[in-house]
CSV table of C-alpha atoms and ligand atoms in Angstrom, one decimal:
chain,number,residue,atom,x,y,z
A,112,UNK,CA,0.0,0.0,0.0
A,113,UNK,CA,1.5,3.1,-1.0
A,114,UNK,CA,-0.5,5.4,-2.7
A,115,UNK,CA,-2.8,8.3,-0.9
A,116,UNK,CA,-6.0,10.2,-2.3
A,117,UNK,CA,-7.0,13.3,-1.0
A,118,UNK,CA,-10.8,14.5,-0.4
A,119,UNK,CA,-10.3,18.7,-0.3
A,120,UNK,CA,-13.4,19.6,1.1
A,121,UNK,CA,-15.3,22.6,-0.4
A,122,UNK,CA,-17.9,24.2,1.0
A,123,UNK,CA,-19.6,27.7,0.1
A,124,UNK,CA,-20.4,28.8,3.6
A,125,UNK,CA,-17.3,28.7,4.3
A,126,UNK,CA,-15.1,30.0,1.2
A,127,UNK,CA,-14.7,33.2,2.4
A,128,UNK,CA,-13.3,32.0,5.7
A,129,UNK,CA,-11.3,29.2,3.4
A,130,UNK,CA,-8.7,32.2,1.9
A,131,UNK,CA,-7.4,33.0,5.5
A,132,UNK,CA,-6.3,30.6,7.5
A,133,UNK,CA,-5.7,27.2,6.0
A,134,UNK,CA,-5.5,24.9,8.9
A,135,UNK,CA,-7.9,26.5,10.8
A,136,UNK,CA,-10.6,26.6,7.7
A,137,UNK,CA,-9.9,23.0,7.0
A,138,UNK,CA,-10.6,22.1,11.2
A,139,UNK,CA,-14.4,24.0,9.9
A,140,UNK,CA,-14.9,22.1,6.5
A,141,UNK,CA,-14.3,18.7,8.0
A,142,UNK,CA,-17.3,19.5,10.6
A,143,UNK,CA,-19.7,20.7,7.9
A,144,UNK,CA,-19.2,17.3,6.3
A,145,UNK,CA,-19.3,15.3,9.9
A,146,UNK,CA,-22.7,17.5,10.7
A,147,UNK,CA,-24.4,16.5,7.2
A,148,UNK,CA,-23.4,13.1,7.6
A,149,UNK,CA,-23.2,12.7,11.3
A,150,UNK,CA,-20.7,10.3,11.7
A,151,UNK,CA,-18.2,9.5,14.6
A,152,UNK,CA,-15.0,8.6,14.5
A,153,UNK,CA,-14.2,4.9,16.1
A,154,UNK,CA,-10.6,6.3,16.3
A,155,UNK,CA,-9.4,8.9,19.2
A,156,UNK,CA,-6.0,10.6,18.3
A,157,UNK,CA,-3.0,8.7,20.4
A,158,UNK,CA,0.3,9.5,20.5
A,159,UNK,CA,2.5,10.4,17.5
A,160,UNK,CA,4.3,7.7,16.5
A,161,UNK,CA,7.9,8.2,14.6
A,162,UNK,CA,6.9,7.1,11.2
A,163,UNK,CA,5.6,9.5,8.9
A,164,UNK,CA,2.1,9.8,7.1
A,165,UNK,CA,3.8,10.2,3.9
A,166,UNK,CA,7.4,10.1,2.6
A,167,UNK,CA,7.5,13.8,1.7
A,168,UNK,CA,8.7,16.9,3.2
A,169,UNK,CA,7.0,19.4,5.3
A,170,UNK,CA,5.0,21.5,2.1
A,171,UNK,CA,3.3,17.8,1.5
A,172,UNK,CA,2.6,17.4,4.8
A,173,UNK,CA,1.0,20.6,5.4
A,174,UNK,CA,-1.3,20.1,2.7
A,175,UNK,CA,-2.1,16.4,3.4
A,176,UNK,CA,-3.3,17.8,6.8
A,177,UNK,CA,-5.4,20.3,5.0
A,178,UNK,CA,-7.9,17.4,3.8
A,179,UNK,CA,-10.5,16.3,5.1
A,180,UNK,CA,-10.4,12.6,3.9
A,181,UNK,CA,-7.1,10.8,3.4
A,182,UNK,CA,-7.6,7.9,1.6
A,183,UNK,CA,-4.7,5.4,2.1
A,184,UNK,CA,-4.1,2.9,-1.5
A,185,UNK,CA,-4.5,0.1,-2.1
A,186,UNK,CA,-5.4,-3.1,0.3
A,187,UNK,CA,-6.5,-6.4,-1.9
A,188,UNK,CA,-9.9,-7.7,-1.2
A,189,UNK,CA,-8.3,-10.7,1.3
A,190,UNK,CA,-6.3,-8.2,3.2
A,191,UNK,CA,-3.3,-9.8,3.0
A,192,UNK,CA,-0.8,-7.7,0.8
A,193,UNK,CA,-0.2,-5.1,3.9
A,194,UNK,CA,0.7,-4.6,7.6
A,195,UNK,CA,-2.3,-3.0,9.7
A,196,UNK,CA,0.4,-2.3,12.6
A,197,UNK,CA,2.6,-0.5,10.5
A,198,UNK,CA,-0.3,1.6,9.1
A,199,UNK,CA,-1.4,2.2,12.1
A,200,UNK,CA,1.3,4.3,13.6
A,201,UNK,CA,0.6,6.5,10.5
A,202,UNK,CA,-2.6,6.8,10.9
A,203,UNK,CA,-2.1,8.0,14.7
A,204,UNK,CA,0.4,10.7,13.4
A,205,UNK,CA,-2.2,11.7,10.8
A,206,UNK,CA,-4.5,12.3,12.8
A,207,UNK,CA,-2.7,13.9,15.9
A,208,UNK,CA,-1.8,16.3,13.6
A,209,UNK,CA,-5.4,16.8,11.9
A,210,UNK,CA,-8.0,15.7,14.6
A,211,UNK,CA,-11.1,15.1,12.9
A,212,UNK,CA,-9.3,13.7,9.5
A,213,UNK,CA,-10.5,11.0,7.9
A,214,UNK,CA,-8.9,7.9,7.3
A,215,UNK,CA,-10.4,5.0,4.7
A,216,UNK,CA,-8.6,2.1,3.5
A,217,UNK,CA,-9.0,1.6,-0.7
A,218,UNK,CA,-10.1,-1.9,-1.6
A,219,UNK,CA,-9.4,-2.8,-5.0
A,220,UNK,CA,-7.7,-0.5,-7.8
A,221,UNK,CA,-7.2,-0.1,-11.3
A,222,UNK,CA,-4.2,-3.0,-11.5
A,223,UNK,CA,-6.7,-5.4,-9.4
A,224,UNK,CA,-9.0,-6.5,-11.9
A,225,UNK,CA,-12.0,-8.5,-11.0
A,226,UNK,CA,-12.3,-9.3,-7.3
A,227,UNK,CA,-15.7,-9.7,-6.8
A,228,UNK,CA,-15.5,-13.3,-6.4
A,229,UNK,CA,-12.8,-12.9,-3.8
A,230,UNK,CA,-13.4,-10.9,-1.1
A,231,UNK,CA,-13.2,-11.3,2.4
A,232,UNK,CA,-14.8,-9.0,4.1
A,233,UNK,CA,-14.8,-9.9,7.3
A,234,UNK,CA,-10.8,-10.1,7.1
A,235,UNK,CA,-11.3,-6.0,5.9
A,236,UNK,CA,-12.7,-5.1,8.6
A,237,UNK,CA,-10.5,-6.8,10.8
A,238,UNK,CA,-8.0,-4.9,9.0
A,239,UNK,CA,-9.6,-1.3,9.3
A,240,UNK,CA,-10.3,-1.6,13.2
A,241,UNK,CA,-6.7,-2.7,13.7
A,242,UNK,CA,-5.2,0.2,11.9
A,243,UNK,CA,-7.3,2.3,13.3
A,244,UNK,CA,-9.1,3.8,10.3
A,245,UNK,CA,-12.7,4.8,9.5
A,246,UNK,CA,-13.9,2.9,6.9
A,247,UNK,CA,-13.3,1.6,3.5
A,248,UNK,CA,-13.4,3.0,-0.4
A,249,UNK,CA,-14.4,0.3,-2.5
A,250,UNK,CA,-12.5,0.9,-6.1
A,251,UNK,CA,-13.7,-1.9,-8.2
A,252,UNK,CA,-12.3,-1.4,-11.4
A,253,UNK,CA,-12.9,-4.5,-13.7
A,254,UNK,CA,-11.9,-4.2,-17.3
A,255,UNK,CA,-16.1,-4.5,-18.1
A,256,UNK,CA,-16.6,-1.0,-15.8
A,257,UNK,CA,-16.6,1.4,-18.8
A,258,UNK,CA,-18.7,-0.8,-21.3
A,259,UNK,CA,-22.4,-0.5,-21.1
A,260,UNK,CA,-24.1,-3.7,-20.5
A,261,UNK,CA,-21.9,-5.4,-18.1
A,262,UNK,CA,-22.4,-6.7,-15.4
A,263,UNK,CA,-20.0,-4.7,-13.6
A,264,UNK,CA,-22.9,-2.7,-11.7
A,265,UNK,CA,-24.6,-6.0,-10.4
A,266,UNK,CA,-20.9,-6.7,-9.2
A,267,UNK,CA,-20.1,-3.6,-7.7
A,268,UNK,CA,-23.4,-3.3,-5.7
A,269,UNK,CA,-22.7,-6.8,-5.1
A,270,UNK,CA,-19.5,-5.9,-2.9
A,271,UNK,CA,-20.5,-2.9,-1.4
A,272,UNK,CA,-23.8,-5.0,0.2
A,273,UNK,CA,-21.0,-7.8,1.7
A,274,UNK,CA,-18.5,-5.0,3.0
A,275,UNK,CA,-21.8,-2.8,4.4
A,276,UNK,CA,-23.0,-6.3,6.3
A,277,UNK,CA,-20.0,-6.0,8.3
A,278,UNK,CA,-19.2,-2.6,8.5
A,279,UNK,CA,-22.5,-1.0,9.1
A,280,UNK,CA,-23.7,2.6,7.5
A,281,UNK,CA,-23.3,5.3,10.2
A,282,UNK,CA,-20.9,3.4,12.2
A,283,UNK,CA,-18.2,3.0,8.9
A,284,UNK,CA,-17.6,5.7,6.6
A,285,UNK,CA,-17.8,4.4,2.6
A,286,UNK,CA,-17.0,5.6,-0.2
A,287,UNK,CA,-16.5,4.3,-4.1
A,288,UNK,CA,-13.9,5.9,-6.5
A,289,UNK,CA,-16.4,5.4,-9.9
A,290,UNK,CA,-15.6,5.6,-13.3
A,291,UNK,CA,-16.0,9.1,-15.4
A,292,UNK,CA,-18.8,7.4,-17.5
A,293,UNK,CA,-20.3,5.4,-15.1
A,294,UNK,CA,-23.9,7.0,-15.3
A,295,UNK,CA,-23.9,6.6,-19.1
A,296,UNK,CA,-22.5,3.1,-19.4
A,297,UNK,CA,-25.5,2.4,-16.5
A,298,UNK,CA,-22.8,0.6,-14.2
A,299,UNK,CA,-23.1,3.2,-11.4
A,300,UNK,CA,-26.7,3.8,-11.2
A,301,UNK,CA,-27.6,0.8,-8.9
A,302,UNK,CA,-24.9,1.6,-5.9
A,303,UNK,CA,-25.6,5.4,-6.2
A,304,UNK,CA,-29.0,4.2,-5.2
A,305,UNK,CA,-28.2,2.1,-2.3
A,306,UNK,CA,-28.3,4.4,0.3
A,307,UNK,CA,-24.9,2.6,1.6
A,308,UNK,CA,-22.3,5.2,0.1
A,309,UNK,CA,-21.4,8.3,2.1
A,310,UNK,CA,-19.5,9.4,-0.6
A,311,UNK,CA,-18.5,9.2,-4.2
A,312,UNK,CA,-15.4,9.7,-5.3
A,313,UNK,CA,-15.6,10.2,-9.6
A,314,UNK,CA,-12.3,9.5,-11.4
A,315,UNK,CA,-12.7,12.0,-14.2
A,316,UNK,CA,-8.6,11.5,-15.3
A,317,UNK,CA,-6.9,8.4,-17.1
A,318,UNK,CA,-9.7,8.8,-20.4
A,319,UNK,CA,-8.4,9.1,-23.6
A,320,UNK,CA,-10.4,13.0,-24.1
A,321,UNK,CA,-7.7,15.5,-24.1
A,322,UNK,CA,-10.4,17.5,-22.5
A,323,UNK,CA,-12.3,16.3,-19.8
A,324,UNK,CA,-16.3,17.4,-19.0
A,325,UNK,CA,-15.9,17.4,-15.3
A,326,UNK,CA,-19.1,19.2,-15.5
A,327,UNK,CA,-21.7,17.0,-17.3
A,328,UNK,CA,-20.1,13.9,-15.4
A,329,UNK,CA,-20.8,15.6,-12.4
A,330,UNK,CA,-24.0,16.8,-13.2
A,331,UNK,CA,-24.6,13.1,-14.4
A,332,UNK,CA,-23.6,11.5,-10.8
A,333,UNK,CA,-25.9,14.3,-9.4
A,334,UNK,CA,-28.9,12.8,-10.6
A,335,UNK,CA,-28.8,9.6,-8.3
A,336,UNK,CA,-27.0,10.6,-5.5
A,337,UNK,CA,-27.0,13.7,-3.3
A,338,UNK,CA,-24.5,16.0,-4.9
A,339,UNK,CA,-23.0,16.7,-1.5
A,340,UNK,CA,-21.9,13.4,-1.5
A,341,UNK,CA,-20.1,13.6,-4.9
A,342,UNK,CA,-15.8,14.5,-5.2
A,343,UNK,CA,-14.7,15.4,-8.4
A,344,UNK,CA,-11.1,14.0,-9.3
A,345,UNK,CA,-8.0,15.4,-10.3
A,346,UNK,CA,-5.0,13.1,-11.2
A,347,UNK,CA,-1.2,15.0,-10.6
A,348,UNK,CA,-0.1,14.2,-13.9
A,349,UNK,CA,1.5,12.2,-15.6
A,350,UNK,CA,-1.5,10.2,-15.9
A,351,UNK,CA,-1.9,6.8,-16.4
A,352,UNK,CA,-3.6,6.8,-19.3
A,353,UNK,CA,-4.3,9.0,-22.0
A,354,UNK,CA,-2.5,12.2,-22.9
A,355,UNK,CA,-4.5,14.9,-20.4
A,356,UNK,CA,-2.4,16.8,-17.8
A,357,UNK,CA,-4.0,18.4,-15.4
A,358,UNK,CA,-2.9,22.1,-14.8
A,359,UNK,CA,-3.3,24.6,-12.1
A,360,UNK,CA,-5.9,26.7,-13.7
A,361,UNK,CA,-7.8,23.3,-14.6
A,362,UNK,CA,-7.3,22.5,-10.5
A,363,UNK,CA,-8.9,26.2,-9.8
A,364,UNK,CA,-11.9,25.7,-12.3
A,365,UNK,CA,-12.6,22.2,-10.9
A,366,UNK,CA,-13.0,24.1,-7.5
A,367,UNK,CA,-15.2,26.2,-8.5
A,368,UNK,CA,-17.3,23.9,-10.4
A,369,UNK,CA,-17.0,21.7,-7.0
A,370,UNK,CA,-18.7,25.2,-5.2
A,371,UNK,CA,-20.9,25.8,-7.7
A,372,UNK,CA,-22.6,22.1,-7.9
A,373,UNK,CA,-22.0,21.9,-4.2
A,374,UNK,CA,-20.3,18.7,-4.3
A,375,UNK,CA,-18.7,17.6,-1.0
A,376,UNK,CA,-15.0,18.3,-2.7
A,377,UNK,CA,-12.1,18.0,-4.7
A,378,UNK,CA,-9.7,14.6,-4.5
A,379,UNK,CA,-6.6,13.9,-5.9
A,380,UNK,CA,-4.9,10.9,-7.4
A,381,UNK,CA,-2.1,10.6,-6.0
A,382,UNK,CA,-0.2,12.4,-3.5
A,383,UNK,CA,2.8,10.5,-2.9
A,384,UNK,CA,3.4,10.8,-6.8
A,385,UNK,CA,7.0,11.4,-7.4
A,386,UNK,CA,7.3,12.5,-11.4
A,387,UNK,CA,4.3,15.4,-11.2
A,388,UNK,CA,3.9,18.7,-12.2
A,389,UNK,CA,2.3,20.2,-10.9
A,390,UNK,CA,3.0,18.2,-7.7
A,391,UNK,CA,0.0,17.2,-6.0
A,392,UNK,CA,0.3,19.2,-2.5
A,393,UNK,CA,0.8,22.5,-5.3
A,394,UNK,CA,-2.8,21.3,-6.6
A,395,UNK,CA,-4.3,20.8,-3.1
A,396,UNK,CA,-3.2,24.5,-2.4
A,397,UNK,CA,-4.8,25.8,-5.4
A,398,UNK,CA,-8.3,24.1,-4.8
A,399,UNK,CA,-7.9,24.9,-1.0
A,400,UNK,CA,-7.5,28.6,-2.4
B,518,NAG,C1,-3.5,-10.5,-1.8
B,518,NAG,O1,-2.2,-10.4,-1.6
B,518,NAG,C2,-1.6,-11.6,-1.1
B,518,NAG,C3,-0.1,-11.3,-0.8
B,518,NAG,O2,0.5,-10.8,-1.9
B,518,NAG,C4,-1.8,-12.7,-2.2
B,518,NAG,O3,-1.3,-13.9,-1.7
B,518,NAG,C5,-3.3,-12.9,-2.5
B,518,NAG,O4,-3.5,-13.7,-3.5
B,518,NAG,C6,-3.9,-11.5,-2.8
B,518,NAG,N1,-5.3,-11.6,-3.0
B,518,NAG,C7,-6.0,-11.1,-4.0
B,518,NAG,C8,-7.4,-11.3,-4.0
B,518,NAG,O5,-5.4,-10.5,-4.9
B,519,NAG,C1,3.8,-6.1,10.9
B,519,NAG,O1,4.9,-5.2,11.3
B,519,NAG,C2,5.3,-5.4,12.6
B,519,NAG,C3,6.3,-4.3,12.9
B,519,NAG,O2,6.1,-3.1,12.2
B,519,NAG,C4,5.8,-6.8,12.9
B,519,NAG,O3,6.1,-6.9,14.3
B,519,NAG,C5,4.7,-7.8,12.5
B,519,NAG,O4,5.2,-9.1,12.6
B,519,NAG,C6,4.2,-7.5,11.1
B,519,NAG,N1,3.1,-8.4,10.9
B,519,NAG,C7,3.0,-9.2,9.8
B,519,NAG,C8,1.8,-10.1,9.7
B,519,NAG,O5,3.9,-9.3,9.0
């Protein structure tokens, strides 16, 4: 597990507070989203421990603490590829640093394929509670998700059921990173229904468009799911598929197109992304802006 997304939170009654004090603006976003969505954390801030959250220097770490939602990727569906002790010491520092953060463990990923068929979710939880995180992002990515008529809906309802049976709504945060044309293929319609997803996290990078309609995606998602619920993605370039780069004036727009829809936020894939430029704490500051 290596990998980090980051959900900016965005929120209009607070922008004008947002350009003057960045931690202090970020402590107020993060409880406008716990109000709306009334969850508690099943983790209390502990004692730093030496490792770090992340392996960069003190600009990264200032904007990783900025977010709301830190996303750690990516954990396979049995649990087995990572060390919840080790994770958990960064977790701790996390959130010393940022009380009220909010930690989710990614299930899946684009290199994962099909998993459906082997998950353990019982083993995930056991996972989350012992790292001390506060929930899970289901990111089911099978090669079928952007085709219309596949089954990859049923499937990915289909997970999100088993992994809600053990980690209840309300007392687990979850989320789904969903593919940019999941509404129009009809693969996302089904878990956007549910009721069972706190938030949505739409991956509107890695197409083959040189110009991407974060707009009429958004507006798309908005249709079956509160749009409060709803991140838009960024990727720090270079992506991994495709020949978009995403630029700071494309990272500004998206954040206004996040106030203006009143999506819950911005996220960005990836943080710990060595080769980008922008970087990705240089994007987080111009969406925090
Ligand atoms: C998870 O990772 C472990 C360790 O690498 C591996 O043995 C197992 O097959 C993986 N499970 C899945 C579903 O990929
Ligand atoms: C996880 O890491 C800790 C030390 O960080 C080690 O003591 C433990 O044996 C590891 N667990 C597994 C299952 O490898």
């Amino acid at each position: 597990m290596q990998g980090a997304i980051l959900g900016v939170g965005l929120s209009t009654s607070v922008s004008l507070i947002l350009l003057v004090l960045l931690i202090i603006v970020a402590t107020l976003v993060t409880v406008v989203i716990k109000n709306k969505q009334n969850i508690s954390s099943s983790v209390s801030p502990t004692s730093p421990s030496s490792s770090s959250p992340n392996s960069g220097g003190g600009s990264k770490k200032t904007q990783m603490f900025a977010s709301n939602i830190v996303l750690y990727a990516f954990l396979n569906s049995t649990a087995t590829d990572a060390n919840a002790t080790t994770l958990k010491g960064q977790i701790q520092r996390l959130k010393s640093k940022r009380p009220g953060v909010k930690v989710l463990i990614s299930i899946g990923g684009g290199a994962a394929g099909s998993w459906s068929n082997n998950l353990n979710p019982t083993a995930i939880k056991n996972f989350i509670n012992s790292c001390g995180a506060d929930g899970f992002n289901e990111d089911f990515e099978a090669n079928t998700c952007w085709n219309s008529g596949s089954d990859c809906g049923t499937k990915h309802l289909s997970i999100l059921k088993r992994l809600r049976a053990v980690m209840p709504v309300g007392k687990y945060i979850a989320s789904s990173a969903m593919w940019l044309n999941g509404v129009a293929t009809g693969n996302a319609q089904a878990s956007l229904q549910s009721g069972l997803l706190d938030y949505v996290m739409v991956m509107s990078y890695d197409t083959k468009l040189v110009t991407i309609n974060y707009e009429g995606a958004m507006k798309e998602y908005a249709k079956y799911i509160d749009s409060t619920k709803l991140f838009v993605g960024v990727e720090a370039p270079v992506e991994g598929w495709g020949s978009h780069r995403t630029t700071i004036e494309e990272c500004k727009s998206v954040a206004r197109l996040a106030k203006k829809l009143d999506l819950a936020g911005v996220f960005i894939w990836h943080f710990t992304k060595a080769d980008s430029s922008p970087t990705a704490p240089e994007m987080s500051a111009a969406i925090i802006a």
